[in-house]
Coordinates of C-alpha atoms and ligand atoms in Angstrom, one line a residue:
M1 CA 179.0 167.4 179.5
I2 CA 175.4 167.1 178.5
C3 CA 174.3 168.8 175.6
A4 CA 170.2 169.4 175.0
S5 CA 169.3 169.2 171.1
L6 CA 166.9 171.7 170.2
T7 CA 163.9 170.5 167.9
S8 CA 161.7 173.3 168.1
P9 CA 160.1 174.3 164.3
T10 CA 160.1 178.0 164.8
M11 CA 162.7 181.0 166.1
D12 CA 160.5 182.0 169.1
A13 CA 160.1 178.3 170.5
A14 CA 163.7 177.6 169.6
L15 CA 165.1 180.8 171.3
A16 CA 162.7 180.1 174.5
D17 CA 163.7 176.4 174.5
M18 CA 167.4 177.5 174.4
E19 CA 167.0 179.7 177.5
R20 CA 165.2 176.7 179.3
A21 CA 167.5 173.8 178.4
S22 CA 170.6 176.1 179.6
E23 CA 169.2 175.4 183.3
L24 CA 170.0 171.7 183.0
A25 CA 172.4 171.4 180.0
D26 CA 176.3 172.1 179.6
I27 CA 176.2 173.0 175.8
I28 CA 173.1 173.5 173.7
E29 CA 172.9 172.0 169.7
V30 CA 170.7 174.1 168.0
R31 CA 169.1 172.3 165.1
F32 CA 168.5 174.7 162.4
D33 CA 167.3 171.6 160.1
Y34 CA 164.0 171.8 162.2
I35 CA 163.5 175.5 162.1
H36 CA 161.2 177.4 159.8
S37 CA 163.1 180.2 158.4
P38 CA 165.9 180.2 160.7
A39 CA 168.3 183.1 161.8
V40 CA 171.8 182.5 163.4
R41 CA 172.3 185.9 165.3
P42 CA 169.8 185.8 167.6
F43 CA 171.2 182.5 169.4
V44 CA 174.7 184.1 169.7
E45 CA 173.4 187.0 171.3
R46 CA 171.1 185.4 173.8
R47 CA 173.4 182.2 174.4
I48 CA 173.8 181.4 177.9
K49 CA 175.9 178.4 177.6
P50 CA 178.3 177.3 174.6
I51 CA 176.2 176.3 171.3
I52 CA 176.5 174.2 168.5
A53 CA 175.0 174.9 165.1
T54 CA 173.8 171.6 163.3
N55 CA 171.9 171.8 159.8
R56 CA 171.5 167.9 159.2
P57 CA 170.3 166.7 155.5
A58 CA 167.5 164.1 155.4
R59 CA 170.3 161.8 153.8
E60 CA 171.8 161.4 157.7
G61 CA 168.7 161.5 159.4
G62 CA 168.1 165.3 159.6
N63 CA 165.1 167.3 158.4
Y64 CA 166.9 169.7 155.7
K65 CA 165.7 169.1 152.3
G66 CA 166.6 172.2 150.6
D67 CA 169.5 173.1 148.5
E68 CA 172.7 172.1 149.6
E69 CA 174.4 175.3 149.0
N70 CA 172.2 177.1 151.1
R71 CA 172.7 174.2 153.9
I72 CA 176.2 175.1 154.0
A73 CA 175.9 178.8 153.6
L74 CA 173.8 178.8 157.0
L75 CA 176.7 177.0 158.7
R76 CA 179.2 179.7 157.4
E77 CA 177.0 182.3 158.7
A78 CA 176.8 180.5 162.3
A79 CA 180.6 180.4 162.5
A80 CA 181.2 184.0 161.4
A81 CA 178.3 184.9 164.1
G82 CA 180.4 183.4 166.4
F83 CA 178.7 179.9 167.3
D84 CA 181.3 178.2 169.5
Y85 CA 180.9 174.6 167.0
I86 CA 180.0 173.9 163.8
D87 CA 178.5 170.3 163.1
I88 CA 179.4 169.2 159.4
E89 CA 178.8 166.0 158.0
M90 CA 182.2 164.2 157.0
D91 CA 181.0 164.0 153.0
S92 CA 180.9 168.1 153.2
V93 CA 183.7 169.2 155.1
D94 CA 185.3 170.2 152.3
R95 CA 182.6 172.5 151.4
L96 CA 182.4 174.2 154.4
G97 CA 186.0 175.9 153.5
G98 CA 186.9 176.5 157.3
A99 CA 184.9 178.1 160.4
G100 CA 187.1 180.7 161.5
A101 CA 187.5 180.8 165.4
S102 CA 184.3 177.9 165.6
K103 CA 185.4 174.4 166.4
V104 CA 184.4 171.9 164.2
I105 CA 182.6 168.7 164.8
V106 CA 182.9 166.5 161.4
S107 CA 180.0 163.7 161.8
Y108 CA 179.2 160.4 161.0
H109 CA 175.5 158.8 161.2
N110 CA 174.6 155.4 160.4
F111 CA 170.8 154.6 161.1
E112 CA 171.4 150.7 159.8
K113 CA 173.8 149.6 162.3
T114 CA 177.1 149.8 164.4
P115 CA 179.3 149.2 161.3
D116 CA 182.5 146.7 161.8
D117 CA 184.6 149.3 160.6
L118 CA 184.2 151.8 163.2
E119 CA 187.9 152.5 164.0
A120 CA 188.4 153.6 160.0
I121 CA 185.8 155.9 159.9
H122 CA 186.9 157.5 163.2
K123 CA 190.5 158.3 161.5
Q124 CA 188.7 159.5 158.4
L125 CA 186.9 162.0 160.5
V126 CA 190.2 163.1 162.2
A127 CA 191.6 163.3 158.8
A128 CA 189.0 165.3 157.5
G129 CA 190.1 168.0 160.2
A130 CA 187.6 167.5 162.9
D131 CA 188.4 169.4 166.3
I132 CA 186.1 166.8 167.5
A133 CA 185.1 163.6 165.7
K134 CA 181.2 162.5 166.2
L135 CA 180.1 159.1 165.4
A136 CA 176.4 158.1 166.2
V137 CA 175.2 154.8 165.1
M138 CA 172.5 152.3 165.5
A139 CA 172.7 149.5 168.1
N140 CA 170.6 146.3 166.8
D141 CA 171.9 145.0 170.0
I142 CA 173.1 145.9 173.4
R143 CA 176.4 144.5 173.0
D144 CA 177.3 146.7 170.1
T145 CA 177.9 149.3 172.6
L146 CA 180.8 147.5 173.7
R147 CA 182.3 148.7 170.6
I148 CA 181.4 152.0 170.8
F149 CA 183.5 152.0 174.3
D150 CA 186.2 150.4 173.3
L151 CA 186.4 153.3 170.2
L152 CA 186.3 155.9 172.7
R153 CA 189.0 154.6 175.2
G154 CA 191.2 154.2 172.3
A155 CA 190.4 157.4 170.6
G156 CA 193.3 159.3 171.1
A157 CA 191.7 162.7 170.0
P158 CA 188.2 164.6 171.3
T159 CA 185.3 162.4 170.2
I160 CA 181.8 161.8 170.7
G161 CA 180.3 158.4 170.3
L162 CA 177.0 157.1 170.8
C163 CA 174.9 154.3 170.2
M164 CA 171.3 155.3 168.7
G165 CA 168.2 153.2 169.8
E166 CA 166.5 151.8 172.6
E167 CA 169.6 149.3 173.0
G168 CA 172.3 152.1 172.8
V169 CA 171.0 154.2 175.9
I170 CA 173.7 153.3 177.7
T171 CA 176.1 155.1 175.7
R172 CA 174.3 158.1 176.9
I173 CA 174.5 157.9 180.1
L174 CA 178.4 156.2 180.4
G175 CA 179.7 158.2 176.9
P176 CA 181.6 160.4 179.2
R177 CA 183.0 157.8 181.4
F178 CA 184.9 156.5 178.7
G179 CA 185.9 159.6 177.1
S180 CA 182.9 161.2 174.9
F181 CA 183.5 164.9 174.7
L182 CA 179.8 165.2 175.3
S183 CA 176.2 163.2 175.4
F184 CA 173.2 164.5 173.6
G185 CA 169.9 164.6 175.8
A186 CA 166.3 165.7 174.9
L187 CA 164.7 168.7 176.3
A188 CA 162.0 167.0 176.9
D189 CA 160.3 163.3 176.2
G190 CA 158.7 164.0 172.6
K191 CA 161.5 166.0 171.8
Q192 CA 164.3 163.4 170.9
S193 CA 166.2 164.3 167.9
A194 CA 167.5 161.0 167.8
P195 CA 166.3 157.6 168.9
G196 CA 167.2 156.8 172.4
Q197 CA 167.7 160.1 173.7
I198 CA 167.1 160.4 177.1
P199 CA 165.5 163.7 178.6
I200 CA 168.3 166.0 180.2
R201 CA 166.5 166.5 183.4
D202 CA 166.9 162.3 183.5
M203 CA 170.5 162.6 182.6
R204 CA 171.4 164.9 185.0
E205 CA 169.1 164.1 188.3
L206 CA 168.6 160.3 187.8
Y207 CA 171.7 159.1 185.9
R208 CA 173.9 161.8 187.0
V209 CA 175.8 161.5 183.8
N210 CA 178.2 164.6 184.9
E211 CA 179.0 163.1 188.4
I212 CA 180.0 159.3 186.6
N213 CA 183.6 159.0 186.8
A214 CA 186.3 156.0 186.7
D215 CA 185.2 154.8 190.2
T216 CA 181.8 154.9 189.5
K217 CA 180.3 151.3 189.8
L218 CA 178.0 149.8 187.1
Y219 CA 174.6 148.4 188.0
G220 CA 171.5 147.5 185.7
V221 CA 168.4 145.5 185.0
I222 CA 168.4 143.0 182.4
A223 CA 165.1 142.8 180.9
N224 CA 163.0 142.6 177.5
P225 CA 161.0 145.1 177.3
V226 CA 162.8 147.7 179.6
A227 CA 161.3 150.9 178.7
H228 CA 158.7 150.9 181.9
S229 CA 160.7 149.2 184.5
M230 CA 160.9 151.0 187.8
S231 CA 164.1 149.6 188.6
P232 CA 166.3 152.0 187.2
A233 CA 164.3 155.0 189.4
I234 CA 164.4 153.1 192.4
H235 CA 167.9 152.0 192.5
N236 CA 169.4 155.4 191.3
A237 CA 167.4 157.5 194.0
A238 CA 168.9 154.7 196.6
F239 CA 172.5 155.3 195.4
R240 CA 171.8 159.3 195.2
E241 CA 170.1 159.1 198.7
K242 CA 173.2 157.1 200.6
G243 CA 175.9 159.1 198.6
I244 CA 177.1 156.1 196.6
N245 CA 179.2 156.6 193.6
A246 CA 177.1 154.1 191.6
V247 CA 174.7 154.2 188.5
Y248 CA 171.7 151.7 187.6
L249 CA 171.2 151.5 183.8
P250 CA 168.3 150.1 181.6
L251 CA 169.8 146.8 179.9
K252 CA 167.6 145.9 176.8
V253 CA 168.8 142.4 176.5
A254 CA 167.8 140.1 173.5
D255 CA 170.1 137.2 174.3
V256 CA 170.8 137.1 177.9
R257 CA 173.6 134.5 178.1
R258 CA 175.5 136.3 175.5
F259 CA 175.3 139.7 177.3
V260 CA 176.4 138.7 180.5
T261 CA 179.0 136.8 179.4
E262 CA 180.3 139.7 177.0
F263 CA 179.7 142.4 179.4
R264 CA 182.0 141.0 181.9
K265 CA 184.7 143.3 180.4
L266 CA 182.7 146.3 181.8
D267 CA 183.1 144.7 185.4
M268 CA 179.3 145.4 186.0
Q269 CA 179.0 144.9 189.9
G270 CA 175.4 144.1 189.8
Y271 CA 172.1 143.4 188.2
S272 CA 168.5 142.8 188.4
V273 CA 167.1 140.3 186.2
T274 CA 163.5 140.4 185.0
I275 CA 161.3 138.8 182.3
P276 CA 161.9 137.0 180.4
H277 CA 165.3 136.1 181.7
K278 CA 164.9 135.0 185.1
V279 CA 165.4 131.3 184.1
D280 CA 167.8 131.1 181.3
V281 CA 170.7 133.7 182.8
I282 CA 171.2 130.8 186.0
A283 CA 173.3 128.8 182.9
V284 CA 176.1 131.9 183.1
M285 CA 176.6 132.5 187.0
D286 CA 179.6 131.5 188.3
E287 CA 177.8 130.0 191.6
V288 CA 174.0 130.5 192.8
D289 CA 172.2 130.5 196.0
Q290 CA 170.2 127.3 197.4
F291 CA 166.6 129.2 196.7
V292 CA 167.6 129.5 192.8
K293 CA 168.6 125.9 192.7
D294 CA 165.3 125.3 194.3
I295 CA 163.1 127.7 192.8
G296 CA 164.5 127.5 189.2
A297 CA 164.8 131.0 188.6
M298 CA 166.6 134.1 190.0
N299 CA 166.5 137.9 189.8
T300 CA 169.7 139.4 191.1
V301 CA 173.6 138.9 190.4
V302 CA 176.2 139.8 192.7
N303 CA 179.5 140.5 191.3
R304 CA 182.3 139.6 194.2
G305 CA 185.8 140.0 192.6
G306 CA 185.0 139.0 189.0
R307 CA 182.5 135.7 190.0
L308 CA 178.8 136.3 189.6
H309 CA 176.6 135.0 192.4
G310 CA 172.7 134.5 191.6
Y311 CA 169.9 135.1 194.1
N312 CA 166.4 135.3 194.1
T313 CA 165.0 138.2 195.7
D314 CA 161.4 137.8 194.7
C315 CA 161.6 135.1 197.2
L316 CA 163.6 136.9 200.1
G317 CA 161.9 140.5 199.7
A318 CA 158.4 138.6 200.1
L319 CA 159.8 137.0 203.3
R320 CA 161.2 140.4 204.7
A321 CA 157.9 141.8 203.9
I322 CA 156.0 139.1 205.8
E323 CA 158.2 138.7 208.5
S324 CA 158.9 142.5 209.4
V325 CA 155.0 142.7 210.4
M326 CA 155.3 139.6 212.4
G327 CA 158.1 140.5 214.7
G328 CA 160.2 137.8 216.5
D329 CA 163.4 135.7 215.6
E330 CA 161.7 133.1 213.3
P331 CA 158.2 134.2 212.8
L332 CA 156.9 131.9 210.2
R333 CA 158.2 129.2 212.1
G334 CA 155.2 126.6 212.6
R335 CA 153.1 129.2 211.5
R336 CA 150.1 128.3 209.3
V337 CA 150.4 129.6 205.9
V338 CA 147.7 129.4 202.9
M339 CA 148.9 130.5 199.6
L340 CA 146.6 130.9 197.0
G341 CA 147.9 130.4 193.2
A342 CA 150.6 128.0 192.0
G343 CA 152.7 130.1 189.4
G344 CA 155.9 131.2 189.3
T345 CA 155.3 134.0 192.3
S346 CA 154.0 131.1 194.4
R347 CA 156.9 129.0 193.6
A348 CA 159.5 131.6 194.6
I349 CA 157.4 132.2 197.8
G350 CA 156.6 128.8 198.6
Y351 CA 160.4 127.7 199.1
G352 CA 161.1 130.7 201.1
V353 CA 158.0 130.1 203.6
K354 CA 159.3 126.2 203.8
A355 CA 162.5 127.1 204.3
R356 CA 161.5 129.4 207.5
G357 CA 159.7 126.5 208.9
G358 CA 156.2 127.8 208.0
K359 CA 153.2 124.9 207.3
L360 CA 152.2 125.6 204.0
I361 CA 149.4 124.7 202.0
I362 CA 149.0 125.3 198.4
L363 CA 145.5 125.9 197.1
N364 CA 145.2 126.6 193.3
R365 CA 142.2 127.1 190.7
T366 CA 143.7 124.1 188.5
V367 CA 144.3 121.4 191.2
A368 CA 146.6 119.6 189.3
K369 CA 149.3 122.7 189.4
A370 CA 148.9 123.2 193.3
E371 CA 149.6 119.1 193.3
K372 CA 152.9 119.1 191.3
L373 CA 154.2 122.4 193.0
A374 CA 153.3 121.1 196.4
G375 CA 154.9 117.8 195.4
E376 CA 158.2 119.7 194.4
I377 CA 158.3 121.8 197.6
G378 CA 157.2 119.0 200.1
C379 CA 153.9 120.9 201.6
D380 CA 149.9 120.2 201.4
W381 CA 147.8 121.1 198.5
G382 CA 144.1 121.6 197.6
P383 CA 141.6 123.3 195.6
M384 CA 140.7 126.8 195.6
D385 CA 137.3 126.1 197.6
R386 CA 138.8 124.5 200.5
L387 CA 139.8 128.0 202.0
P388 CA 136.8 128.3 204.1
E389 CA 137.4 124.8 205.9
L390 CA 141.2 125.7 206.8
T391 CA 142.4 127.4 210.1
F392 CA 145.5 129.4 209.3
D393 CA 147.7 132.5 210.7
V394 CA 148.9 133.8 207.4
L395 CA 147.3 134.3 203.7
V396 CA 149.6 134.7 200.6
N397 CA 147.6 135.6 197.4
T398 CA 150.0 135.1 194.5
T399 CA 146.9 134.8 191.9
S400 CA 146.2 137.8 189.5
V401 CA 142.7 137.8 190.9
G402 CA 141.8 141.5 191.9
M403 CA 144.6 142.9 189.7
H404 CA 143.8 146.1 187.4
P405 CA 141.1 146.4 185.7
N406 CA 139.4 143.5 187.9
V407 CA 139.4 145.5 191.0
D408 CA 136.0 144.4 192.5
E409 CA 137.3 140.6 192.5
T410 CA 139.0 139.3 195.4
P411 CA 140.5 135.6 195.7
A412 CA 139.3 135.2 199.4
P413 CA 135.5 135.4 200.6
A414 CA 135.8 138.3 203.5
D415 CA 134.8 135.7 206.1
V416 CA 137.8 134.0 206.1
L417 CA 139.7 136.9 207.2
K418 CA 140.0 137.0 211.0
K419 CA 141.5 139.6 213.4
G420 CA 144.9 139.6 213.7
M421 CA 145.7 137.2 210.9
V422 CA 148.6 138.8 208.4
V423 CA 147.2 139.1 204.7
F424 CA 149.7 139.5 201.7
D425 CA 148.7 140.2 198.5
A426 CA 151.5 140.0 195.6
V427 CA 149.3 142.1 193.3
Y428 CA 150.5 145.9 193.4
N429 CA 148.1 147.7 191.2
P430 CA 145.9 148.6 192.6
M431 CA 148.0 149.6 195.8
E432 CA 145.4 148.1 198.1
T433 CA 143.4 145.3 196.5
R434 CA 139.6 144.5 197.6
L435 CA 141.7 141.6 199.4
L436 CA 143.9 143.9 201.4
R437 CA 141.1 146.5 201.9
E438 CA 138.5 143.9 203.6
A439 CA 141.3 142.3 205.5
A440 CA 142.1 145.9 207.1
E441 CA 138.5 146.4 207.8
R442 CA 138.6 142.9 209.7
G443 CA 141.9 143.9 211.8
C444 CA 143.9 141.6 210.0
V445 CA 147.4 143.0 209.6
T446 CA 148.1 143.6 205.7
V447 CA 151.2 143.6 203.6
S448 CA 150.9 144.7 199.8
G449 CA 152.7 143.9 196.4
V450 CA 154.6 147.4 196.8
D451 CA 155.9 145.9 200.2
M452 CA 157.2 143.0 198.3
F453 CA 158.3 144.6 195.3
V454 CA 160.2 147.2 197.3
N455 CA 161.9 144.7 199.5
Q456 CA 163.0 142.6 196.8
A457 CA 164.8 145.9 195.2
A458 CA 166.1 147.0 199.1
S459 CA 167.6 143.0 199.2
Q460 CA 169.3 143.4 196.0
F461 CA 170.8 146.9 197.2
E462 CA 172.0 145.8 200.5
M463 CA 173.8 142.7 198.7
W464 CA 175.5 144.8 196.4
T465 CA 176.4 147.9 198.7
D466 CA 176.7 146.1 202.0
T467 CA 174.7 148.8 203.7
D468 CA 171.2 149.4 205.1
A469 CA 169.1 150.4 201.9
P470 CA 166.9 153.6 202.3
V471 CA 163.7 151.7 201.9
E472 CA 161.2 154.8 202.7
V473 CA 162.8 156.3 200.0
M474 CA 162.3 153.7 197.4
R475 CA 159.1 153.0 198.2
N476 CA 158.3 156.8 197.7
V477 CA 159.6 156.2 194.1
V478 CA 157.9 153.4 193.7
I479 CA 154.3 154.7 194.8
E480 CA 154.8 158.0 192.6
R481 CA 155.2 155.6 189.9
L482 CA 152.3 153.8 190.3
R483 CA 150.4 156.9 191.1
G484 CA 151.4 158.1 187.8
H485 CA 153.8 160.8 189.5
Ligands
ATR501 P1 153.0 134.6 188.5 O1 154.3 134.5 187.7 O2 152.7 135.8 188.6 O3 152.6 133.5 189.5 P2 151.5 132.9 186.5 O4 152.6 131.7 187.0 O5 151.0 133.1 185.2 O6 152.0 134.3 187.4 O7 150.2 132.0 187.5 C1 149.3 132.7 187.7 C2 148.5 132.2 188.9 O8 146.8 132.8 189.2 C3 148.0 130.8 188.8 O9 148.0 130.1 190.1 C4 146.5 130.8 188.0 O10 145.7 129.8 188.3 P3 145.5 128.2 187.5 O11 147.0 127.5 187.3 O12 144.4 127.9 187.6 O13 145.9 129.0 185.9 C5 146.1 132.2 188.8 N1 144.9 132.8 188.6 C6 144.9 133.9 187.8 N2 143.6 134.3 187.2 C7 142.9 133.6 188.1 C8 141.5 133.4 188.2 N3 140.6 134.1 187.8 N4 141.1 132.9 189.3 C9 141.6 131.9 190.2 N5 143.0 131.8 189.9 C10 143.7 132.7 188.9

């Protein structure tokens, strides 16, 4: 069940929000501690979904700062008026003196940490007379969430369990799967009543919280930071499109080795791995692909029967994007490929081009870096200003030249671009760089950074599900996000 927590400051706004929230949420929590001059009856009269009365004091993370007797009196009034649930803090439950026909949620909050004695606290909540026990604790590391999942699985009584904070977000998505009575969401971004709350629309439509069950396969992106990652939007849309019972989670991970090791018990079926973990994660794989060994970085984990396999779809996605516009069986074999830049992206694509039989030359501003990388890959190299002298079929830009805000810059003079060439730019912000615009004007076939990004995700999806990725759906999500909706 998804519960919308209302944090409006006035009665009128709270009542209007209750009506709106009732379209998406299964149950509504009225946070009376946010409302000036609150009254209980109008909520009961206008409710569409079951309602919870909460009047949280400041000491438990709420807004109520007045007299304690008045605080409890409002909850008694709410019970008498017919609220379905009354939320009362563990230390105040005796003062409530019963709640009539309303069910009592006895709650415990810890804004500092996930305490060691979660089970003991849960026992106290149940012993205090909880119809439903609620524990909301702060996650300081994503591994804290495993303890909430363990608690929920073994609770034996109706329980709401969650970790607050960005590291705890997955408990808000997966809580119900492990038995949480409900999961709280915010009416909208910026209206969170606790740290880490997800907007209810995303809970319902993006993460499909109410459809998650014991068979739902779990995937996620390991990153730090993770909040701006487009991957949850892309992969969840793809699972939804294909009708696959799976959910893709944002995983804010500080220590990737400990995370992957400890999360084996959740049987996650796959991960995307991104900055800053692409190198460190290799150490905790059971097997890695040859490209991962060559490149020394990976971005994809596939769980096959409990064994974790590492791949690099930055490389595979770029190859797929380039090869798809060339056609033929081995489109890169024997083709002359010039690659600009000698950083991480160049490394990933360079090994791929070489493995596909392309004749590669790497040009870089810092020539020593081009020489070093070319030495490892086994290809030619040179300074950037050699570009006009070269004859080639494919041009690949992996430098950041032309990236927002320097959109008037280009890494290649327009007159080197000839009709029929393939020009690929790894930059995706803007979607059409000056390089790609000039290439298109001269009759080149262009491939954008968006194509690479979408294809690396599509390759992940296909490895995880053994079905064709809905590439157009995935591309539309990326384009929508890049355009800022
Ligand atoms: P990534 O992981 O995206 O490849 P990176 O490893 O930081 O990023 O590499 C950035 C690449 O862009 C490098 O090849 C860099 O050239 P240097 O090795 O000379 O630093 C290149 N680059 C960045 N800004 C550039 C500029 N203004 N002109 C030319 N090359 C540039």
